[in-house]
Coordinates of N, CA and C in Angstrom, one line a residue:
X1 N 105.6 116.1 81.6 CA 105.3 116.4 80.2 C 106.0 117.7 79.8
X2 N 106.4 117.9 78.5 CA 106.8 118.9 77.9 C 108.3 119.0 78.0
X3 N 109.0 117.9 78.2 CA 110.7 118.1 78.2 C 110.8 117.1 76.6
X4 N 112.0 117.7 76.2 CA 112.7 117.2 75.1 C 113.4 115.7 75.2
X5 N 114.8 116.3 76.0 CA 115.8 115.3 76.1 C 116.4 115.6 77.4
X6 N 115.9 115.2 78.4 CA 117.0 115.2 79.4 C 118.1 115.0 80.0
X7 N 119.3 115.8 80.3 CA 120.1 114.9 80.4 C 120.7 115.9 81.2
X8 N 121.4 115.8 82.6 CA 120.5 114.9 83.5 C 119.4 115.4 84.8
X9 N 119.3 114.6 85.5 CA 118.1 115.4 86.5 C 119.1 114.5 88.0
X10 N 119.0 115.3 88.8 CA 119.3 115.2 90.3 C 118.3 116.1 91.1
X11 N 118.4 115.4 92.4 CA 117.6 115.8 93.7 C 118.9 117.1 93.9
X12 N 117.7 117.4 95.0 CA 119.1 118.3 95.6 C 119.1 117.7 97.3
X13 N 120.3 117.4 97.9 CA 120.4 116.0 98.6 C 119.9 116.7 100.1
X14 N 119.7 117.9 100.2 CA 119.2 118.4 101.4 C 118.1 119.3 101.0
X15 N 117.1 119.4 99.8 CA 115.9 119.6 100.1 C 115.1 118.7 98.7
X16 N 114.6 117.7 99.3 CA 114.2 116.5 98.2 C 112.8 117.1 97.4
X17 N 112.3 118.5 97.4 CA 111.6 119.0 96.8 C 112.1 119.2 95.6
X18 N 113.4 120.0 96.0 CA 114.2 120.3 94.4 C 114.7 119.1 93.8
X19 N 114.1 119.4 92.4 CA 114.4 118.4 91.3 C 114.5 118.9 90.1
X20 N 115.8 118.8 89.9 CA 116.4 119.6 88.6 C 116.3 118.5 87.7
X21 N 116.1 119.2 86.5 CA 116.4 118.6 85.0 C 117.5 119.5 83.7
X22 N 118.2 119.4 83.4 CA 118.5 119.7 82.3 C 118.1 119.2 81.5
X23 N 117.3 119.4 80.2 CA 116.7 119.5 79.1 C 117.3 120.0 77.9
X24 N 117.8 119.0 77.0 CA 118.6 119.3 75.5 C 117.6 120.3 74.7
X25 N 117.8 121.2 74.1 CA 117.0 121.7 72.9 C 117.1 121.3 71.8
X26 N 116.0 122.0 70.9 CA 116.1 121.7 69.6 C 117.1 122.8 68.6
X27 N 116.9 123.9 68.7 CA 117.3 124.8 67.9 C 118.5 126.0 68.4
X28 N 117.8 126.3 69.0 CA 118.4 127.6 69.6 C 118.4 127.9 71.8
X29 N 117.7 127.3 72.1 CA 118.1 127.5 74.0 C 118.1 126.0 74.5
X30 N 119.2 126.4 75.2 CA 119.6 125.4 76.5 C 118.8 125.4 77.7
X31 N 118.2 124.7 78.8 CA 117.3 124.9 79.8 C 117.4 123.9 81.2
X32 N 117.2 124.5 81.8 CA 117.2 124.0 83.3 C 115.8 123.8 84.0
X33 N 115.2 122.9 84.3 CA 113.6 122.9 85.0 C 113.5 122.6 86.2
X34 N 112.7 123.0 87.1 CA 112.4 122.3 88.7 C 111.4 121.3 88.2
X35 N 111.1 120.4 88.1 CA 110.5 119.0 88.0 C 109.5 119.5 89.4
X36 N 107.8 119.4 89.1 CA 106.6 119.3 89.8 C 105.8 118.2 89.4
X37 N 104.7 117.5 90.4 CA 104.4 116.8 90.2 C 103.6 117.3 88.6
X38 N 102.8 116.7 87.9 CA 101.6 117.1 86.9 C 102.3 118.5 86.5
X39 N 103.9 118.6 86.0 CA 104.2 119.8 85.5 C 104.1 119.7 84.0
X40 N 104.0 120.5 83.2 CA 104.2 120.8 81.7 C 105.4 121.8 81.6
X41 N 106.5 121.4 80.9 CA 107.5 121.9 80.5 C 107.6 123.1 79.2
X42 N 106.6 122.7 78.6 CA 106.2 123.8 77.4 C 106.6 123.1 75.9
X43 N 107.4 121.9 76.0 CA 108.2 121.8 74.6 C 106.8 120.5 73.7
X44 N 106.5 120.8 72.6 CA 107.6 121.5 71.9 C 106.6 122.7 71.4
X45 N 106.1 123.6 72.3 CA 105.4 124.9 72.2 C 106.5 126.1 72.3
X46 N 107.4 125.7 73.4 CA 108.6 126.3 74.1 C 109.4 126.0 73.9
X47 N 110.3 126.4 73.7 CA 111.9 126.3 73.8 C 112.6 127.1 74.5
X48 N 113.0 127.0 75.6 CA 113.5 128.1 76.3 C 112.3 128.2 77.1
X49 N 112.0 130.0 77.2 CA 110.7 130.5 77.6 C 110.2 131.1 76.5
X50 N 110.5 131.0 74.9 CA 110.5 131.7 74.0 C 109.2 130.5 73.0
X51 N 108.2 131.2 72.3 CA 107.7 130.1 71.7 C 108.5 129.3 71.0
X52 N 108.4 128.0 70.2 CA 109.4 127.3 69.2 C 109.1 127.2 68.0
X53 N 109.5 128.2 67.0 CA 109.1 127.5 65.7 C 109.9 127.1 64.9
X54 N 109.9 125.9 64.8 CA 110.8 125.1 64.0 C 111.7 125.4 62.5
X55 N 112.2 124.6 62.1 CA 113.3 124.8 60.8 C 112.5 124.4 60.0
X56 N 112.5 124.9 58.6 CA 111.9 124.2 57.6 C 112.6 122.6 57.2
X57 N 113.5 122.2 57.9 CA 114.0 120.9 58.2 C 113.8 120.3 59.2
X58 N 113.5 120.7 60.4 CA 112.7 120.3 61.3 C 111.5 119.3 61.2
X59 N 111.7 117.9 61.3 CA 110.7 117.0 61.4 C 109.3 117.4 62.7
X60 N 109.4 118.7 63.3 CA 108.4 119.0 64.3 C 107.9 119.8 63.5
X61 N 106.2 119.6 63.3 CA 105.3 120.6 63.0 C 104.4 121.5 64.1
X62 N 105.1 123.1 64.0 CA 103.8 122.9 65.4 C 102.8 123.4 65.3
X63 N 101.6 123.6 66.1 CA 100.3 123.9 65.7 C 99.4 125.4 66.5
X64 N 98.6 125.8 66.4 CA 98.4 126.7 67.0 C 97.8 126.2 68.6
X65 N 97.9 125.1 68.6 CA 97.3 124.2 69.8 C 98.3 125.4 71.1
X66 N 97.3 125.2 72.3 CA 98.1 126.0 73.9 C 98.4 125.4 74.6
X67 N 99.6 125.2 75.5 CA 99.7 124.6 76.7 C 99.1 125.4 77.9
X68 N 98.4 124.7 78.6 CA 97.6 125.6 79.8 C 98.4 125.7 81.1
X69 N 99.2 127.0 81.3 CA 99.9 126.7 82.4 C 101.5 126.2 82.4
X70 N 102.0 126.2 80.9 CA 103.2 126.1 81.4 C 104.3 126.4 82.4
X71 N 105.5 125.5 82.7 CA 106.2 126.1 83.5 C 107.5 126.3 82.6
X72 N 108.0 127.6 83.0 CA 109.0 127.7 81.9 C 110.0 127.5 83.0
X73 N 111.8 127.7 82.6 CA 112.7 126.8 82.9 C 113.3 128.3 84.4
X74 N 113.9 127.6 85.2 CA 114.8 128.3 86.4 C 115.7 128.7 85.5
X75 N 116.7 128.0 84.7 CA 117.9 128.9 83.7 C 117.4 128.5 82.3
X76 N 118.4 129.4 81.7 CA 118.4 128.5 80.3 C 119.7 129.3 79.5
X77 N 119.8 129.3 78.6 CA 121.1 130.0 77.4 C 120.9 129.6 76.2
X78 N 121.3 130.6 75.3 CA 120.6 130.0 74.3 C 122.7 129.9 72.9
X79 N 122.6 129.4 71.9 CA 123.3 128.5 71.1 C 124.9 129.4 71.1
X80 N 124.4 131.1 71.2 CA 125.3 131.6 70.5 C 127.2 131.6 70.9
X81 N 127.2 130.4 72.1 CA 128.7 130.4 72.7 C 129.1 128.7 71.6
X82 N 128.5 128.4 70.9 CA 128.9 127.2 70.3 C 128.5 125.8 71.4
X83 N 127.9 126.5 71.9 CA 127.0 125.2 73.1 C 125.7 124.6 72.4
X84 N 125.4 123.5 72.4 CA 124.4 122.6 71.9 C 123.5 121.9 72.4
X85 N 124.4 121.4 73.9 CA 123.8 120.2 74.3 C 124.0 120.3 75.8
X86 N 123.1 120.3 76.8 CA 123.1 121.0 78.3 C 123.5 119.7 79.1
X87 N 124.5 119.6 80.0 CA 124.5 118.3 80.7 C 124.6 119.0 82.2
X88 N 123.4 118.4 82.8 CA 122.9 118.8 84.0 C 123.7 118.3 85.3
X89 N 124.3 119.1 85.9 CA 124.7 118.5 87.5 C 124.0 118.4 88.9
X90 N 124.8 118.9 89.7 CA 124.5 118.5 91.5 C 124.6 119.9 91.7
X91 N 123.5 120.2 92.8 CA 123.5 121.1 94.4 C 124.8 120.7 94.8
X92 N 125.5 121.4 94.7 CA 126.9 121.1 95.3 C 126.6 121.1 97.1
X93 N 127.0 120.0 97.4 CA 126.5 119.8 99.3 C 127.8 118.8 99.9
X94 N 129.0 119.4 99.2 CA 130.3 119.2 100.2 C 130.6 119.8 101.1
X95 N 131.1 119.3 101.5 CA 132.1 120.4 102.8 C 133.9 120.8 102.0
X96 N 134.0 120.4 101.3 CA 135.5 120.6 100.5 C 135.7 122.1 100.4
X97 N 134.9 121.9 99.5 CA 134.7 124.1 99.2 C 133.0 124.6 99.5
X98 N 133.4 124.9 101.4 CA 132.2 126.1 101.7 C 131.6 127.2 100.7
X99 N 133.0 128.2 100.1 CA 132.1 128.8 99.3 C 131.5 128.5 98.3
X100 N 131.5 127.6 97.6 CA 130.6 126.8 96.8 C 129.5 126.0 96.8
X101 N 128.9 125.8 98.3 CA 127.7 125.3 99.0 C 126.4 125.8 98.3
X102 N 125.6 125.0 98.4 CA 124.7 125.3 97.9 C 124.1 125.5 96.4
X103 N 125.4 126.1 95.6 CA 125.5 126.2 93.9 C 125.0 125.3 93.3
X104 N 124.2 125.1 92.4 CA 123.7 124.3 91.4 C 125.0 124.0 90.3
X105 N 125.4 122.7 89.8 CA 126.5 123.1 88.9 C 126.1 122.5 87.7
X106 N 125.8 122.8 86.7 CA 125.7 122.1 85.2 C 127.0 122.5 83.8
X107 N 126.5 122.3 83.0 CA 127.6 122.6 81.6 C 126.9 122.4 80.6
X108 N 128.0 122.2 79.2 CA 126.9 122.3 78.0 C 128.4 121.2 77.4
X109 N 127.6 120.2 76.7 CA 128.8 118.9 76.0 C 129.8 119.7 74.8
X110 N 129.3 120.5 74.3 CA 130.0 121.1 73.2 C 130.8 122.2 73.7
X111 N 130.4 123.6 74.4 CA 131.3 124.3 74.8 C 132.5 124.9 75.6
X112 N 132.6 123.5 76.3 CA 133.7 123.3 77.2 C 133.4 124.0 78.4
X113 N 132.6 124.6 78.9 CA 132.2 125.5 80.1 C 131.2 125.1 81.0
X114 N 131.4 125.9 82.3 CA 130.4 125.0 83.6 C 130.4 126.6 84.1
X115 N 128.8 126.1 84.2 CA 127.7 126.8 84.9 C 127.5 126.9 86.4
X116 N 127.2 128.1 87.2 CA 127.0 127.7 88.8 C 126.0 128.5 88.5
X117 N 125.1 128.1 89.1 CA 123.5 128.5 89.6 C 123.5 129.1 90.5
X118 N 123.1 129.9 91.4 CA 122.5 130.2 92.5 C 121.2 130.7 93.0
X119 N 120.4 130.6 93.9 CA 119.0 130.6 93.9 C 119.0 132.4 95.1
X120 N 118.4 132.8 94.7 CA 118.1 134.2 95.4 C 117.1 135.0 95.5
X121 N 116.3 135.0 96.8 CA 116.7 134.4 98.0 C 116.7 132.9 97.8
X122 N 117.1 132.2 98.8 CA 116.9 130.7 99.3 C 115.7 130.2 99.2
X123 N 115.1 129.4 98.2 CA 113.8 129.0 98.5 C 112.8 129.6 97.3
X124 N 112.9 130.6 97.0 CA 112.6 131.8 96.0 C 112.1 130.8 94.5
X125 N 113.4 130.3 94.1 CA 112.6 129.1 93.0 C 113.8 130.5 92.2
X126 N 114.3 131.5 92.4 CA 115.0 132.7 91.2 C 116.7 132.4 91.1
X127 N 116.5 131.7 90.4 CA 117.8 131.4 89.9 C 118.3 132.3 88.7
X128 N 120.0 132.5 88.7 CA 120.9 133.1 88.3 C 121.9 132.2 88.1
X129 N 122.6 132.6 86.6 CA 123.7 131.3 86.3 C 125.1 131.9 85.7
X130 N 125.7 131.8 85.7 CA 127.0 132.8 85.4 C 128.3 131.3 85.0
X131 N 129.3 132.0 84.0 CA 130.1 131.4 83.4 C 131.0 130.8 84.7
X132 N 131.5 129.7 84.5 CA 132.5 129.6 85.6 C 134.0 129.5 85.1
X133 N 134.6 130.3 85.3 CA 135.9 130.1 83.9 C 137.5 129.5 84.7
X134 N 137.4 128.9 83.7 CA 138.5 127.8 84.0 C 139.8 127.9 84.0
X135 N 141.0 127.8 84.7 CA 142.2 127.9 84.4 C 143.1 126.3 84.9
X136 N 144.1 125.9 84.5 CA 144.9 125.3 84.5 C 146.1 125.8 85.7
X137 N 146.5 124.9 86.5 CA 147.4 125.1 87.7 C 149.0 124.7 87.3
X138 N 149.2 125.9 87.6 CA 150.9 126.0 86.7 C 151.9 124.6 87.5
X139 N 151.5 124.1 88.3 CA 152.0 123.2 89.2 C 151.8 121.6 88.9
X140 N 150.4 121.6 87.6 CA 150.2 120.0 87.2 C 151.3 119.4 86.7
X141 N 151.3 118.5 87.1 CA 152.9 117.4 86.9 C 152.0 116.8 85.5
X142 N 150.7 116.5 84.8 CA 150.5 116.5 84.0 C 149.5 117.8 82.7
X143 N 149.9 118.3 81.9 CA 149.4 119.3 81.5 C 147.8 118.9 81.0
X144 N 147.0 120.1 81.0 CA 146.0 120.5 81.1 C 145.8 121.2 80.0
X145 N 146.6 121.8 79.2 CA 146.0 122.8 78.1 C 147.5 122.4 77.1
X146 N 147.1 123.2 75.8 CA 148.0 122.5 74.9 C 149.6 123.2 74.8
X147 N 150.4 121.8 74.5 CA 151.9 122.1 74.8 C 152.8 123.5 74.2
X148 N 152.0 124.3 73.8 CA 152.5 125.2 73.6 C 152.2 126.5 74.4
X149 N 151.2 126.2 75.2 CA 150.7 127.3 75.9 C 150.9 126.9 77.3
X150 N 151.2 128.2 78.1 CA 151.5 128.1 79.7 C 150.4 127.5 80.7
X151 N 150.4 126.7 80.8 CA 149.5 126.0 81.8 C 148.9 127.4 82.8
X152 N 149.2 128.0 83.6 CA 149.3 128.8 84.2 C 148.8 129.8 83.9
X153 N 148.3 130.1 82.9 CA 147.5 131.1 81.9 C 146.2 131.0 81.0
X154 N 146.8 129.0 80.6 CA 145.6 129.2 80.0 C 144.7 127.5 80.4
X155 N 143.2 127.9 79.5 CA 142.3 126.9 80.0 C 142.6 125.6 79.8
X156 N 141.9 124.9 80.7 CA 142.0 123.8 80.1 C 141.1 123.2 79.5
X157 N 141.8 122.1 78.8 CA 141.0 121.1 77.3 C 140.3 120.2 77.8
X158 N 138.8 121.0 77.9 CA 137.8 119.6 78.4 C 137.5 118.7 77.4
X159 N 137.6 119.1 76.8 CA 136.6 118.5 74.9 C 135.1 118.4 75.8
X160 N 134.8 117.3 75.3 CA 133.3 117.2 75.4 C 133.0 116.9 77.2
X161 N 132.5 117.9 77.5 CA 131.6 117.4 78.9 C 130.3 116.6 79.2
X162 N 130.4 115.6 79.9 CA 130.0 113.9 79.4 C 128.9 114.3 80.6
X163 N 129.3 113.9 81.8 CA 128.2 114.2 82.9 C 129.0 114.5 84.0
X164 N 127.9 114.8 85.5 CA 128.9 115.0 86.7 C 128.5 114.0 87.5
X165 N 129.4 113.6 88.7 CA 129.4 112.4 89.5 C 129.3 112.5 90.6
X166 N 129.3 112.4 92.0 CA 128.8 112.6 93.0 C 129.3 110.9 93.9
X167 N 130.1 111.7 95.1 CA 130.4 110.2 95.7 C 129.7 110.3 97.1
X168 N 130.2 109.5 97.9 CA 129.5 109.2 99.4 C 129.6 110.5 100.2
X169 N 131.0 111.5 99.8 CA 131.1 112.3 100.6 C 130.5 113.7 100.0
X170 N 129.7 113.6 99.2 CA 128.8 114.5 98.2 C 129.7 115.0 97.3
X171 N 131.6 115.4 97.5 CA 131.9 115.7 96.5 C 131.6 115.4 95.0
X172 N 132.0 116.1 94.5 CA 131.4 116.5 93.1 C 132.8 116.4 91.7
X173 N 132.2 115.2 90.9 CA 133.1 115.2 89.9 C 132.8 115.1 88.3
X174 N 133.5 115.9 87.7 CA 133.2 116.0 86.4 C 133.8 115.0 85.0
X175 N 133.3 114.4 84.4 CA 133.2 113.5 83.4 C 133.3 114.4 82.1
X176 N 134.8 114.6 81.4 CA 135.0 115.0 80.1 C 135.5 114.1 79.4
X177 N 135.8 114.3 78.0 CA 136.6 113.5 77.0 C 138.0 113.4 77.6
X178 N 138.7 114.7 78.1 CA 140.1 114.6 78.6 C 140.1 113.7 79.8
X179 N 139.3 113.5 80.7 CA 139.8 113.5 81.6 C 138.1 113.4 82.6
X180 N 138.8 112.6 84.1 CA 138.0 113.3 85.3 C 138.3 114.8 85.9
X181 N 137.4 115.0 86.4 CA 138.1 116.5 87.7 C 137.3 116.3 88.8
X182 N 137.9 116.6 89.5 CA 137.2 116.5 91.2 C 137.3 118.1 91.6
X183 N 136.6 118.9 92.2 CA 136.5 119.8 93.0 C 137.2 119.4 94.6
X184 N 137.6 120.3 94.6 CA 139.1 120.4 96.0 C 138.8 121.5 96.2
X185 N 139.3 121.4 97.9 CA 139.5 122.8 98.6 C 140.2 123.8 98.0
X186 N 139.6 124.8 98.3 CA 140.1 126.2 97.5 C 142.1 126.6 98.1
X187 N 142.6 126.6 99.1 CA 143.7 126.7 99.6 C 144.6 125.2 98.7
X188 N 144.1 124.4 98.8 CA 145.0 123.4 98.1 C 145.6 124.1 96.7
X189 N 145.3 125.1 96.3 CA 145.5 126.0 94.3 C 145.8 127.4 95.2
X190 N 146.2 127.5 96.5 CA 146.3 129.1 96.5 C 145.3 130.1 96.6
X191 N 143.9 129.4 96.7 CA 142.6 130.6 96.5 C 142.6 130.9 97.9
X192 N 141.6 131.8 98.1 CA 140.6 132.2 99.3 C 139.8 131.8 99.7
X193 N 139.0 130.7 100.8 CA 137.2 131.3 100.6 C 137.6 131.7 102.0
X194 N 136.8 132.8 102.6 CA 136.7 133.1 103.7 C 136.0 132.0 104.9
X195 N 135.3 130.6 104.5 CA 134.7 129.9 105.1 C 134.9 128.4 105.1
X196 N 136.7 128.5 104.8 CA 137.6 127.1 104.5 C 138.4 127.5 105.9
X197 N 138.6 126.8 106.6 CA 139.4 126.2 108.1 C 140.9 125.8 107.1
X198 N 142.1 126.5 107.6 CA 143.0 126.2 106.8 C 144.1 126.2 108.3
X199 N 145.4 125.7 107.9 CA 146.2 125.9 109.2 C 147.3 126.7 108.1
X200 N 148.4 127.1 108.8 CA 149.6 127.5 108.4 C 150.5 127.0 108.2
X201 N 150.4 125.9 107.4 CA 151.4 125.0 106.4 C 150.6 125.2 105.0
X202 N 151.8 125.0 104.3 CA 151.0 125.3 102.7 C 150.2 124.2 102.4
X203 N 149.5 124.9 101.3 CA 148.5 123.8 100.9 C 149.2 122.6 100.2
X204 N 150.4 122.6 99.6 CA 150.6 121.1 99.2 C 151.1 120.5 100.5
X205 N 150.8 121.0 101.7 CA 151.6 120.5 102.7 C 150.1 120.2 103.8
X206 N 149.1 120.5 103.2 CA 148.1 120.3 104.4 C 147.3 119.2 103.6
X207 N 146.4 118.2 105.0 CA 146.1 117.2 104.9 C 144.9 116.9 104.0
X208 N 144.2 116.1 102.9 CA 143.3 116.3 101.7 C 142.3 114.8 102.6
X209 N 141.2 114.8 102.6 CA 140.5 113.4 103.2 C 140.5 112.4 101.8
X210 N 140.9 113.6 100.7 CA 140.7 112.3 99.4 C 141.7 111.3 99.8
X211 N 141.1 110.2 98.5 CA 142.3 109.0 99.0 C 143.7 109.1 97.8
X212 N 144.3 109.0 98.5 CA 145.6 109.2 97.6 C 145.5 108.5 96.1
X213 N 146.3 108.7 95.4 CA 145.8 108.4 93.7 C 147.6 107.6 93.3
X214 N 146.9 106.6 92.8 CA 148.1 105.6 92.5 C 149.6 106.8 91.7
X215 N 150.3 106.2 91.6 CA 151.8 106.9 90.8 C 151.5 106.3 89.3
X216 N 151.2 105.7 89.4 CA 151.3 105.2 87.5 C 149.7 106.3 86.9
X217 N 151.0 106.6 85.7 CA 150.6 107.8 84.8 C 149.0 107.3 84.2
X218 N 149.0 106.2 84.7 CA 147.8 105.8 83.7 C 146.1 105.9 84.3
X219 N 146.3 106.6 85.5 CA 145.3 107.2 86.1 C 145.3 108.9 86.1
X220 N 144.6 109.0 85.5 CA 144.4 110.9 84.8 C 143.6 111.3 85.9
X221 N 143.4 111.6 87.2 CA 142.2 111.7 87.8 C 142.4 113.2 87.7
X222 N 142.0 114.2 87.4 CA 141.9 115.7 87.8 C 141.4 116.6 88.9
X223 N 141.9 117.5 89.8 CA 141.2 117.9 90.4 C 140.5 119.7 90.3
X224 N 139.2 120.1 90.9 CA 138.9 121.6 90.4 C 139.0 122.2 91.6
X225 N 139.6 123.1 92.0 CA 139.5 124.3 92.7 C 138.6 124.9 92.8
X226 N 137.8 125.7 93.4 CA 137.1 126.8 93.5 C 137.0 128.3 94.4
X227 N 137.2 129.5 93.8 CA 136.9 130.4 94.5 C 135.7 131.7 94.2
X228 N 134.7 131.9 95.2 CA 133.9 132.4 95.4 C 134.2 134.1 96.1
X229 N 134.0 134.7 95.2 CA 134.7 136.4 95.8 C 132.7 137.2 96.0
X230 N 133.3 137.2 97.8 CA 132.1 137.6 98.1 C 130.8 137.3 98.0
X231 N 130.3 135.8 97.9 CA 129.2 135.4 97.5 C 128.9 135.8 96.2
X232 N 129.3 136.5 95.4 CA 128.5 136.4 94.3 C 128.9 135.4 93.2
X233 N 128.2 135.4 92.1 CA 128.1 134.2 91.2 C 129.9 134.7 90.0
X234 N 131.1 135.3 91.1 CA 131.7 135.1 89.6 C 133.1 134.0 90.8
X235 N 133.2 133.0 90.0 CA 133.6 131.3 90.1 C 134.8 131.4 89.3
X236 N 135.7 130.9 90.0 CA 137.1 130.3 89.0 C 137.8 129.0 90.1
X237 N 137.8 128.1 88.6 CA 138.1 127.0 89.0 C 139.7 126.7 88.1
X238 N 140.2 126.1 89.3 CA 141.8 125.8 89.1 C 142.3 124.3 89.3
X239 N 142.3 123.9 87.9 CA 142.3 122.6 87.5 C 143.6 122.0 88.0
X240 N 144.0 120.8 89.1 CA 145.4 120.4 89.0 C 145.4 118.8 88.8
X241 N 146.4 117.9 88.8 CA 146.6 116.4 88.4 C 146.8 116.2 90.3
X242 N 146.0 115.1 90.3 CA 146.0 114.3 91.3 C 147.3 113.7 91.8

């Protein structure tokens, strides 16, 4: 009870207690919820953790009526990055990128940006969410950001972020208007994690378990990078063509 518009909700594949929802808003906050059994989400009392009082255009009237016991949201953010619309991802639980284990990953359909979560301590239920900012890999045989600007510098053109995908091997992939992206090992783009097993051949020279990706241009598959400096929540992902 008390969610708006979900979109989407995943388990988290190694503790089936956790059950995330992303939750669309009405006006002004974006929201993230742990799903309990007989939970109340708050809306449309809440928005955010903030009460909601609607637009004078607003077809929701609200009332002085109480929710007893709401649960307000693990994250949330509210409008002012040009974000509208929260599209909920995966507990990241690959082995691709160690430093990325465990992260919660979401986005928002309108502002081109993705979110990593992290929970602190473990178990705690206290989540933290931080921008994850994106760059383009000067090396894509197909470009990523617009023809005037250096790949290598600047972001890439998600347009609208649609949802995230999840295969057998738990990696983790993102559904935009431009394009797929897949998250890949951090050494394949030149990063660090301190907890990636690498050998001494370069990374376009060391072996990927993905499955190779046809030659004809007419498969756009994308892949994301990730590096994690020091465990904390600041994330950069390095977008390349399959």
């Amino acid at each position: 009870m008390g969610v708006r518009n979900p979109w989407r909700c995943s388990f988290d594949s190694e503790r089936p207690s956790y059950f995330l929802c992303a939750d669309v808003g009405e006006d002004k906050y974006e929201e993230v919820d742990m799903i309990t059994k007989g939970g109340n989400y708050g809306w449309h009392y809440y928005e955010g953790t903030l009460p909601f009082n609607p637009s004078t255009s607003s077809k929701i009237s609200n009332s002085t009526a109480k929710i007893a016991n709401p649960i307000f949201p693990v994250m949330w953010y509210n409008h002012s990055e040009g974000s509208a619309s929260v599209t909920g991802g995966y507990f990241y639980r690959s082995s691709t990128d160690p430093c990325l284990y465990g992260t919660y990953l979401f986005a928002d359909l309108y502002a081109g940006v993705i979110y990593g979560g992290t929970e602190t301590p473990v178990g705690s239920g206290n989540f933290t969410s931080s921008h994850i900012p994106l760059q383009c890999a000067s090396d894509s045989p197909i470009p990523c950001s617009s023809e005037t600007e250096s790949s290598a510098t600047s972001p890439p053109l998600l347009g609208f972020v649609f949802s995230f995908g999840q295969d057998n091997n738990k990696d983790v992939y993102l559904l935009a208007s431009t394009g797929i992206y897949r998250i890949v090992r951090p050494s394949r783009c030149n990063l660090h994690c301190s907890l990636e097993n690498t050998t001494s051949l370069p990374p376009s020279q060391q072996p990927d378990r993905s499955p190779p990706s046809p030659s004809s241009s007419k498969r756009l598959l994308n892949n994301i990078c990730t590096l994690v400096i020091n465990f904390l929540a600041n994330w950069y992902f390095i977008l390349v063509v399959m």
